[in-house]
Short mmCIF file of C-alpha atoms and ligand atoms in Angstrom, two decimals:
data_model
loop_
_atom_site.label_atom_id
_atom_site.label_comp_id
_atom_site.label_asym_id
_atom_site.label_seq_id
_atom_site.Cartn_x
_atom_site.Cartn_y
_atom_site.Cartn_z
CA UNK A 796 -200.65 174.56 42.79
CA UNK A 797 -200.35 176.15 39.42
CA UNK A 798 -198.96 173.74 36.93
CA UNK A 799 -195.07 175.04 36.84
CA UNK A 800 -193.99 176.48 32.91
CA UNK A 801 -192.04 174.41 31.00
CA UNK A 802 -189.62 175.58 28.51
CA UNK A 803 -188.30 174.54 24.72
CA UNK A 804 -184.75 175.77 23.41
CA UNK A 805 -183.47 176.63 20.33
CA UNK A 806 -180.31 178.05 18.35
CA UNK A 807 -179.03 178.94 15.03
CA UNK A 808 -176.04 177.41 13.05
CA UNK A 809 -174.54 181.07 13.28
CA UNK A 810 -174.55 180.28 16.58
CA UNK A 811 -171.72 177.82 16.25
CA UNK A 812 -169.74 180.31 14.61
CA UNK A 813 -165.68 180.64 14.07
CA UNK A 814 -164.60 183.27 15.99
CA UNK A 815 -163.65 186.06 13.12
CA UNK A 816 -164.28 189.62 14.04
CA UNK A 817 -163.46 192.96 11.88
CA UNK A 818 -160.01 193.14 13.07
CA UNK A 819 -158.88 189.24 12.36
CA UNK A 820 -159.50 186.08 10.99
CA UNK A 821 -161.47 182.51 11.88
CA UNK A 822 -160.33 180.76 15.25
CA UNK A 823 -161.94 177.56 14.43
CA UNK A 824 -162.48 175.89 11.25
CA UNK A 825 -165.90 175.59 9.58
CA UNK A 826 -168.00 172.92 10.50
CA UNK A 827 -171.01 171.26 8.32
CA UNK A 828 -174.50 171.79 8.81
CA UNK A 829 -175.31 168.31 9.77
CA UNK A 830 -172.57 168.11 12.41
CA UNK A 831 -174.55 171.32 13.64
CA UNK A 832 -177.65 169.56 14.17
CA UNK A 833 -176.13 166.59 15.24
CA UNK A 834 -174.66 168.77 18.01
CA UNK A 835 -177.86 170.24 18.66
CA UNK A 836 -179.45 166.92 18.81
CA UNK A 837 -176.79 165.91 21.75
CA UNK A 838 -176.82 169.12 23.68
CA UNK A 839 -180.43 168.30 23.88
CA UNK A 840 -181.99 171.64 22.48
CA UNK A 841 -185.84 171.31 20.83
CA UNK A 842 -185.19 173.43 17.76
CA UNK A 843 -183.43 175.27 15.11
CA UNK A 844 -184.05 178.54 14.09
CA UNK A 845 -182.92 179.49 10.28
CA UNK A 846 -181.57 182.33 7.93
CA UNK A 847 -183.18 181.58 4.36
CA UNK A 848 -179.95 181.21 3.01
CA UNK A 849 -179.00 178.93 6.09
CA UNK A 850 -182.38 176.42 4.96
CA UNK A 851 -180.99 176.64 1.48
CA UNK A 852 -177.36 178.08 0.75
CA UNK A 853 -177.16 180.25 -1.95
CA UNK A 854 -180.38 181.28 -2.60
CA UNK A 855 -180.09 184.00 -4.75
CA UNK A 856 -178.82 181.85 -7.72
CA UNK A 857 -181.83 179.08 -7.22
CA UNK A 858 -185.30 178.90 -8.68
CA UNK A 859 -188.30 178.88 -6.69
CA UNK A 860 -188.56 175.14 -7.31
CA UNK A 861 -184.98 174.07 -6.51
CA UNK A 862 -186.01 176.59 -3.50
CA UNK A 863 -188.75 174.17 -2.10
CA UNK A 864 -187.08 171.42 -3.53
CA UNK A 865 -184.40 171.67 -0.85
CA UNK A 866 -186.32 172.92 1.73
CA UNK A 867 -188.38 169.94 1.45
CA UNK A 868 -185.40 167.76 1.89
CA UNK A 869 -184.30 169.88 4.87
CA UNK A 870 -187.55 169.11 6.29
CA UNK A 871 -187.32 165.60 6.00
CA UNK A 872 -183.81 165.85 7.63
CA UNK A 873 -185.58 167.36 10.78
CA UNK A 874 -188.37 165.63 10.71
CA UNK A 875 -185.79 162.17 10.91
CA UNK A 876 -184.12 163.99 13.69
CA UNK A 877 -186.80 165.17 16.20
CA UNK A 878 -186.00 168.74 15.66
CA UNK A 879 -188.46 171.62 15.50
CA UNK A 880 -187.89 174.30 12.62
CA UNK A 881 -188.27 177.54 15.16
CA UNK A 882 -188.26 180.70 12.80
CA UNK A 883 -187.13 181.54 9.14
CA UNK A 884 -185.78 185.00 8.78
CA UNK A 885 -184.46 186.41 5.75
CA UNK A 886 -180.60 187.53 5.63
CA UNK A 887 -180.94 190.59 4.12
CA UNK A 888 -177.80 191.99 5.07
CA UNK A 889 -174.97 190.43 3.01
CA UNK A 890 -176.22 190.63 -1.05
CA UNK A 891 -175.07 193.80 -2.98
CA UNK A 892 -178.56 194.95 -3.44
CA UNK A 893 -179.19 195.47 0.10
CA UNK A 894 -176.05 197.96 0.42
CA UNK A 895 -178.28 201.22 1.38
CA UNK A 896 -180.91 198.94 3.03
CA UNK A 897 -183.30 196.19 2.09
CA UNK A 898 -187.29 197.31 2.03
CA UNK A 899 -185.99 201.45 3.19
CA UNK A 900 -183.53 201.14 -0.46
CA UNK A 901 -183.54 204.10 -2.05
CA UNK A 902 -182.84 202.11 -5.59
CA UNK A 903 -186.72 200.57 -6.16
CA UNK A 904 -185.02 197.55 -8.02
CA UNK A 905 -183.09 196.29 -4.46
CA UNK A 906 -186.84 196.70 -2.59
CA UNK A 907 -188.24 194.44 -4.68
CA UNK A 908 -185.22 191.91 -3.94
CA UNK A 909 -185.44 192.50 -0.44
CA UNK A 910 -189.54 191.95 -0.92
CA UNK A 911 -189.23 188.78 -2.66
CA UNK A 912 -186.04 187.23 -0.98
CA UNK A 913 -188.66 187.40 2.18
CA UNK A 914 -191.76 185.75 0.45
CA UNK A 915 -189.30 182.79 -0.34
CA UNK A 916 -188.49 182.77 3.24
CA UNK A 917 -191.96 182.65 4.15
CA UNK A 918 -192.39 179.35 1.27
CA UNK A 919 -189.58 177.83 2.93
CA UNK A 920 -190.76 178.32 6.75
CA UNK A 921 -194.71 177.09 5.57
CA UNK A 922 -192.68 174.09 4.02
CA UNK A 923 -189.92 173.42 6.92
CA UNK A 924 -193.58 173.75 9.47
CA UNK A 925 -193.29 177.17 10.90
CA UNK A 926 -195.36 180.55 10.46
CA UNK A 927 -192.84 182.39 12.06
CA UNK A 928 -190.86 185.45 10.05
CA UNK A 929 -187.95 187.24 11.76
CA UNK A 930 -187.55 190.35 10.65
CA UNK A 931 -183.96 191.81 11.51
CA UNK A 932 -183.78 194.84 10.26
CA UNK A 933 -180.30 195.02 10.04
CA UNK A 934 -179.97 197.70 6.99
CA UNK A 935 -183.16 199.68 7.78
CA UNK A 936 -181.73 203.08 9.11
CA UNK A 937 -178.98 205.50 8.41
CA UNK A 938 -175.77 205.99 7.38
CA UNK A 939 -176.24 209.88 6.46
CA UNK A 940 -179.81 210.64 8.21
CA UNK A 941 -180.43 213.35 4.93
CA UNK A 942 -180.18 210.23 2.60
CA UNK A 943 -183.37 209.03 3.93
CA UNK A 944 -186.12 209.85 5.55
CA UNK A 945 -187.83 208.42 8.49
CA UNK A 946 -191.53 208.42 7.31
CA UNK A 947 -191.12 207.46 3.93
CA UNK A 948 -188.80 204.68 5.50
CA UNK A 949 -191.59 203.41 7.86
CA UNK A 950 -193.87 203.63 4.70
CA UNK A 951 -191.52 201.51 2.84
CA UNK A 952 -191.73 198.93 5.50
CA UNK A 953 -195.01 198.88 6.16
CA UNK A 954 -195.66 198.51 2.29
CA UNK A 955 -192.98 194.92 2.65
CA UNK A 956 -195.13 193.80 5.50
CA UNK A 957 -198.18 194.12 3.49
CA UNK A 958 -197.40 191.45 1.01
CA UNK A 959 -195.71 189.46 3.61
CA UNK A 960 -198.96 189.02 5.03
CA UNK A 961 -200.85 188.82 1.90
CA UNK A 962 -198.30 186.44 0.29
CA UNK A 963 -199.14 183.92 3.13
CA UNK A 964 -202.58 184.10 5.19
CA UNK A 965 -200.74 182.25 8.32
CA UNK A 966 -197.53 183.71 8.21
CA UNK A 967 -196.66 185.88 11.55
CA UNK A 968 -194.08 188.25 11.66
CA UNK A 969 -191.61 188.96 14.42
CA UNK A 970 -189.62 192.07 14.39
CA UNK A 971 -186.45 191.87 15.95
CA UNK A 972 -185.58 195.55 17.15
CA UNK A 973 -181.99 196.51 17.39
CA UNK A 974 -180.95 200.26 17.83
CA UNK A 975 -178.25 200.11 15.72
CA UNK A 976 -175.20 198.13 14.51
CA UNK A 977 -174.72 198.05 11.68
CA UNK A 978 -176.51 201.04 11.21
CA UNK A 979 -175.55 204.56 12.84
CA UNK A 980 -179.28 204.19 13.83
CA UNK A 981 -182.34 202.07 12.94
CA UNK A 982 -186.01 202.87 12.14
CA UNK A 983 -187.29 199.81 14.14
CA UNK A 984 -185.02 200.33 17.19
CA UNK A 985 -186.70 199.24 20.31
CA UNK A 986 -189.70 197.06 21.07
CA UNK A 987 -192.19 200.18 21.46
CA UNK A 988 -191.46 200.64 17.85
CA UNK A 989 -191.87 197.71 16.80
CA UNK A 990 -195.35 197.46 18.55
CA UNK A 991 -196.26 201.18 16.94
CA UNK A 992 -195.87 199.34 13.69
CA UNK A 993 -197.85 196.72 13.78
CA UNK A 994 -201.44 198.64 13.66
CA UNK A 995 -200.13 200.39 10.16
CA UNK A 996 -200.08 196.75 8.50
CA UNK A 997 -202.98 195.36 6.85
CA UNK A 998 -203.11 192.64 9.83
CA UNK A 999 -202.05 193.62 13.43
CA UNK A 1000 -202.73 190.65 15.22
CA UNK A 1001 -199.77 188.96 12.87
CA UNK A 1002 -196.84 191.60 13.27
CA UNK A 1003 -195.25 191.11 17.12
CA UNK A 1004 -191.71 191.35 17.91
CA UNK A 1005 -189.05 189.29 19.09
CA UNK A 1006 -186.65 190.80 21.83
CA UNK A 1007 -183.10 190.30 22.47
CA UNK A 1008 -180.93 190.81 25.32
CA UNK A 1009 -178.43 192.60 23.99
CA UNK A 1010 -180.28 194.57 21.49
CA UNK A 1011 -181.99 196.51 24.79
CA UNK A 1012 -179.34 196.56 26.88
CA UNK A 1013 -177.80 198.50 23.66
CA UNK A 1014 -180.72 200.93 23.27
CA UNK A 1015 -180.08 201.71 27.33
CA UNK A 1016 -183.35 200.10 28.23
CA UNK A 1017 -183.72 197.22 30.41
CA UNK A 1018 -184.80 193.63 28.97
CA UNK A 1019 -186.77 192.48 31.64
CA UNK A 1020 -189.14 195.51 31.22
CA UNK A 1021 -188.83 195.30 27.67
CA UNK A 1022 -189.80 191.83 27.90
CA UNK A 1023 -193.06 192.61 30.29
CA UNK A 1024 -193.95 195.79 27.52
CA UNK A 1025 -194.37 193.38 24.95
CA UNK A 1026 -196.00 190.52 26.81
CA UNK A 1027 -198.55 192.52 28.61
CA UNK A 1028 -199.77 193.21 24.20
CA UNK A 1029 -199.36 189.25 23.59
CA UNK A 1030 -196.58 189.98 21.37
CA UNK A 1031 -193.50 188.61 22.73
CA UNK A 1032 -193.16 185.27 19.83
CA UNK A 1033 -189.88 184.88 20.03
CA UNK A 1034 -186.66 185.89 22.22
CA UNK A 1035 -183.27 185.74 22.33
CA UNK A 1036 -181.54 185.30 25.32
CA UNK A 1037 -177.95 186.20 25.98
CA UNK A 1038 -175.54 189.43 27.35
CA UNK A 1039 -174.11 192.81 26.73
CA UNK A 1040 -171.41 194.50 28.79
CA UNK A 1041 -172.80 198.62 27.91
CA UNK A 1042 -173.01 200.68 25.01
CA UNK A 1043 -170.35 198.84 22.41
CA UNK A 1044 -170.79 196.59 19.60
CA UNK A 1045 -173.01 193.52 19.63
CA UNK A 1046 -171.24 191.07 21.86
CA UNK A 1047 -173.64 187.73 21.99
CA UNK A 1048 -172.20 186.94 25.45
CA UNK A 1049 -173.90 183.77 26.94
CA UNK A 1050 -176.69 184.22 28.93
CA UNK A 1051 -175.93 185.98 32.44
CA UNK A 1052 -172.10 186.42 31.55
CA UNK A 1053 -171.87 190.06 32.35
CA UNK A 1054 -175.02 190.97 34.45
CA UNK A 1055 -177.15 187.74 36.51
CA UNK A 1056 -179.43 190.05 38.23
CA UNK A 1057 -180.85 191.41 35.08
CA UNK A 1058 -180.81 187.72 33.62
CA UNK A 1059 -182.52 187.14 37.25
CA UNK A 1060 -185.52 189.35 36.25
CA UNK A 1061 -185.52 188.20 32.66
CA UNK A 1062 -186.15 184.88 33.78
CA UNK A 1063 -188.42 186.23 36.22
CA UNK A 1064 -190.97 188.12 34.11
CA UNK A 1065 -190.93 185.18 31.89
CA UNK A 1066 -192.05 182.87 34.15
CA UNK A 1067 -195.01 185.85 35.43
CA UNK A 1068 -196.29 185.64 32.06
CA UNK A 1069 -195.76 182.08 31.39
CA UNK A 1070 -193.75 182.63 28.35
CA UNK A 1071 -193.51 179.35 26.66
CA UNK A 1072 -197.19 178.51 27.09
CA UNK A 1073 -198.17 179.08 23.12
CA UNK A 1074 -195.47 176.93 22.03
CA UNK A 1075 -192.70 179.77 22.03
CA UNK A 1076 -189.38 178.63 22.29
CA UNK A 1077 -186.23 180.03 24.18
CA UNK A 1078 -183.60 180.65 21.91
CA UNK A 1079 -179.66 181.98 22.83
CA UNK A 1080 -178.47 184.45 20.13
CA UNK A 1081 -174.78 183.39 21.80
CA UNK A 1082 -171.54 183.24 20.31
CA UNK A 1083 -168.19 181.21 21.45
CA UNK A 1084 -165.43 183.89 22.60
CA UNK A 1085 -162.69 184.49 19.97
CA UNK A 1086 -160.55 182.74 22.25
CA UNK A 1087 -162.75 179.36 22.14
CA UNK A 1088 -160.93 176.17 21.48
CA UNK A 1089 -162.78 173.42 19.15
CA UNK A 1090 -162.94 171.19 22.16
CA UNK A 1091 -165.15 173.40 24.10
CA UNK A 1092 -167.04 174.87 20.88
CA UNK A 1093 -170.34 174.15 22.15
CA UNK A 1094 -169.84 175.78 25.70
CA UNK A 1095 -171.45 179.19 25.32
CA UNK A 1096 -174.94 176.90 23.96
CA UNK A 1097 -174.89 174.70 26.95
CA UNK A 1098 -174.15 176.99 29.59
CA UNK A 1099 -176.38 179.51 28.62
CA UNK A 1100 -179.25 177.07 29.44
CA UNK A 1101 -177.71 175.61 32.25
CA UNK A 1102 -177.85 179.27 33.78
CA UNK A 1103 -181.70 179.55 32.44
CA UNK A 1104 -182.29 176.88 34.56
CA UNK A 1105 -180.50 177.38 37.63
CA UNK A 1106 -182.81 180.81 36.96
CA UNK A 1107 -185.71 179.36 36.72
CA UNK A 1108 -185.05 177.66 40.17
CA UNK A 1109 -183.90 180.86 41.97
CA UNK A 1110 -187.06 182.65 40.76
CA UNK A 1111 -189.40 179.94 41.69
CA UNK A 1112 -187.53 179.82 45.14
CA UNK A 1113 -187.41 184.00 45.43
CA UNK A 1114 -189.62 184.71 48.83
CA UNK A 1115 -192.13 187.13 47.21
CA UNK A 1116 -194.76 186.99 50.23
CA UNK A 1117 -191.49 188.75 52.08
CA UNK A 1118 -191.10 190.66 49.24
CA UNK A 1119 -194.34 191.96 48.88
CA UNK A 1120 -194.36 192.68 52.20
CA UNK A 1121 -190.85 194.84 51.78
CA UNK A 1122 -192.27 196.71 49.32
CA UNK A 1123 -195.28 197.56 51.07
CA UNK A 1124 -193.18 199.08 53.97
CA UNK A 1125 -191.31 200.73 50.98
CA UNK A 1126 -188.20 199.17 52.68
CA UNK A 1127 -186.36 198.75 49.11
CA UNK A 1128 -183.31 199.09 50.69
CA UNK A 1129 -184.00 195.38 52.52
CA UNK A 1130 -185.72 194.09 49.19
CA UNK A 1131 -182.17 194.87 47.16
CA UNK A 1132 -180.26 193.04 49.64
CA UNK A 1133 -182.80 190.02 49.53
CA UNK A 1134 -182.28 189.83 46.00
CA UNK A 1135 -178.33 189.68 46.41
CA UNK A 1136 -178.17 187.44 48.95
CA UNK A 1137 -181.22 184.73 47.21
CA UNK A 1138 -178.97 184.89 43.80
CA UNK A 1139 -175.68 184.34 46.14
CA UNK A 1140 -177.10 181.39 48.34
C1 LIG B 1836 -178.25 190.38 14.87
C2 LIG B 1836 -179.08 189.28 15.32
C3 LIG B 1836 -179.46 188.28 14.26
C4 LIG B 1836 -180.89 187.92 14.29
C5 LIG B 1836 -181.35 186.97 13.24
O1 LIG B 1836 -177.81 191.19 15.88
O2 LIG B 1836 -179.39 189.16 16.47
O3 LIG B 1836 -178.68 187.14 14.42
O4 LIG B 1836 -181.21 187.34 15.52
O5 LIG B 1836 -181.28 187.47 11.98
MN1 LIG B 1837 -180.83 187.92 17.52
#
């Protein structure tokens, strides 16, 4: 029998987050980094994944030394822990000079911040032990489509990814398409994109993408697909799992909260392509609900992999000899109902 996939989990300290939302305040108070990994360390996840500014707060008003300086400490903290450093991915969302977009600015002074905020990312991944960049693009669309233009956007970008991959001859990076949110709508919005873009930079075989759940479910395309688009190209490096309910802003449900059949095929084309087997990890890009009390803060994390499990188990135990078999008497109408009644038994 072929040896069975195991997997490797991972989340972010955003993940763990207080329950604010544009219309009110905090639910929870703020916890500390180090009772975030301690939690992560007890909920028995593998890894972290990191913002730059996450590795080291406040970033922007530290020198490259005092940069590496802490990162080196971070990685020691780690290191003493058992935990994996997943991804670094540079915020650059929040700082004034990324207000009409990071790398697609129109102001040439913000592009440069945006270029060299992510080459200090890249320093602190090499030092924390990972070659993995994510690359949310959250700023890299429109507002006002005549304030920019589409080409000279991609351009812009492609130009950033250049001396991403210069800056670092190891470094890999992992675009994380969203279609838009903040954004009316992004350049990079789906994985097809992302994929497109890759053969423009001066080294293809290090761009890839990371997918996300919600992030296709928003662009109206399904995840599982998206997932088997970019695996069938080797370029699935990163994912993160979790749920949508339609066409409204990001929600960051756990994993399976609104829709387990498409969670069922997620997990299923995973396992058909043996994600996992190159060391890549399984995050959840969850958040609590508002509504979340302290004492059951850490919920959403858990159950989200609970679910991936239970998953795994129902895909491993799906008939397919009687599916294949449905399918080749084009009796989908028997094949739905399989599927139903295997993911209620
Ligand atoms: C935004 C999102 C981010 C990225 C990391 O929608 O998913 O948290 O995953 O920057
Ligand atoms: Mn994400």
């Amino acid at each position: 029998m072929a040896k069975q996939q195991t997997y490797r989990f991972c989340f972010g300290p955003w993940n763990i987050s207080e329950g604010s939302d544009p219309y009110g305040p905090t639910t929870r108070p703020p916890q500390t980094f180090d009772w975030k990994l301690a939690k992560l360390k007890e909920l028995g996840f593998d890894a972290m994944m990191f913002h730059d500014d996450d590795a080291v707060p406040d970033i922007d008003n530290k020198s490259e030394q005092q940069i590496r300086k802490e990162a080196k400490e971070l990685k020691k903290r780690l290191d003493g822990e058992g935990i994996a450093a997943e991804m670094v991915a540079p915020r650059l969302w929040f700082s004034p000079m990324t207000i009409d977009g990071a790398y697609t600015s129109n102001d040439k002074k913000c592009r440069q911040y945006a270029i060299d905020r992510s080459l200090r990312s890249i320093d602190i991944g090499k030092i924390l032990g990972t070659d993995l960049l994510v690359l949310w693009l959250a700023r890299e669309g429109t507002y006002l489509r005549e304030s920019k233009s589409a080409k000279r956007s991609l351009e812009l970008m492609v130009e950033a990814f250049d001396k991403m991959l210069a800056h670092d001859k190891k470094v890999r990076l992992a675009i994380e398409p969203k279609p838009n949110e903040p954004m009316d709508h992004a350049y990079i919005p789906t994985i097809g994109h992302a994929l497109a873009v890759a053969p423009l930079t001066r080294d293809p075989k290090r761009v890839g993408a990371l997918i996300e759940t919600a992030h296709c479910v928003l662009a109206g395309l399904d995840p599982a697909d998206e997932i088997d688009f970019a695996m069938t190209f080797g370029k699935l490096w990163s994912l993160h799992l979790n749920d949508q309910n339609g066409l409204k802003f990001d929600q960051d449900k756990p994993f399976g909260s609104t829709n387990l059949r498409s969670a069922f095929d997620q997990v299923r084309v995973l396992e058909r392509n043996k994600y996992g087997s190159r060391g890549e990890y399984v995050c959840f890009d969850v958040h609590p609900f508002r509504t979340t009390k302290v004492e059951h803060w850490l919920a959403h994390l858990d159950n989200s992999r609970r679910t991936f499990l239970k998953l795994v188990e129902k895909a491993r135990s799906f008939n397919d000899s009687k599916a294949e078999d449905l399918i080749a008497e084009r009796n989908y109408q028997a094949l739905d109902q399989m599927v139903i009644e295997h993911l209620l038994g």
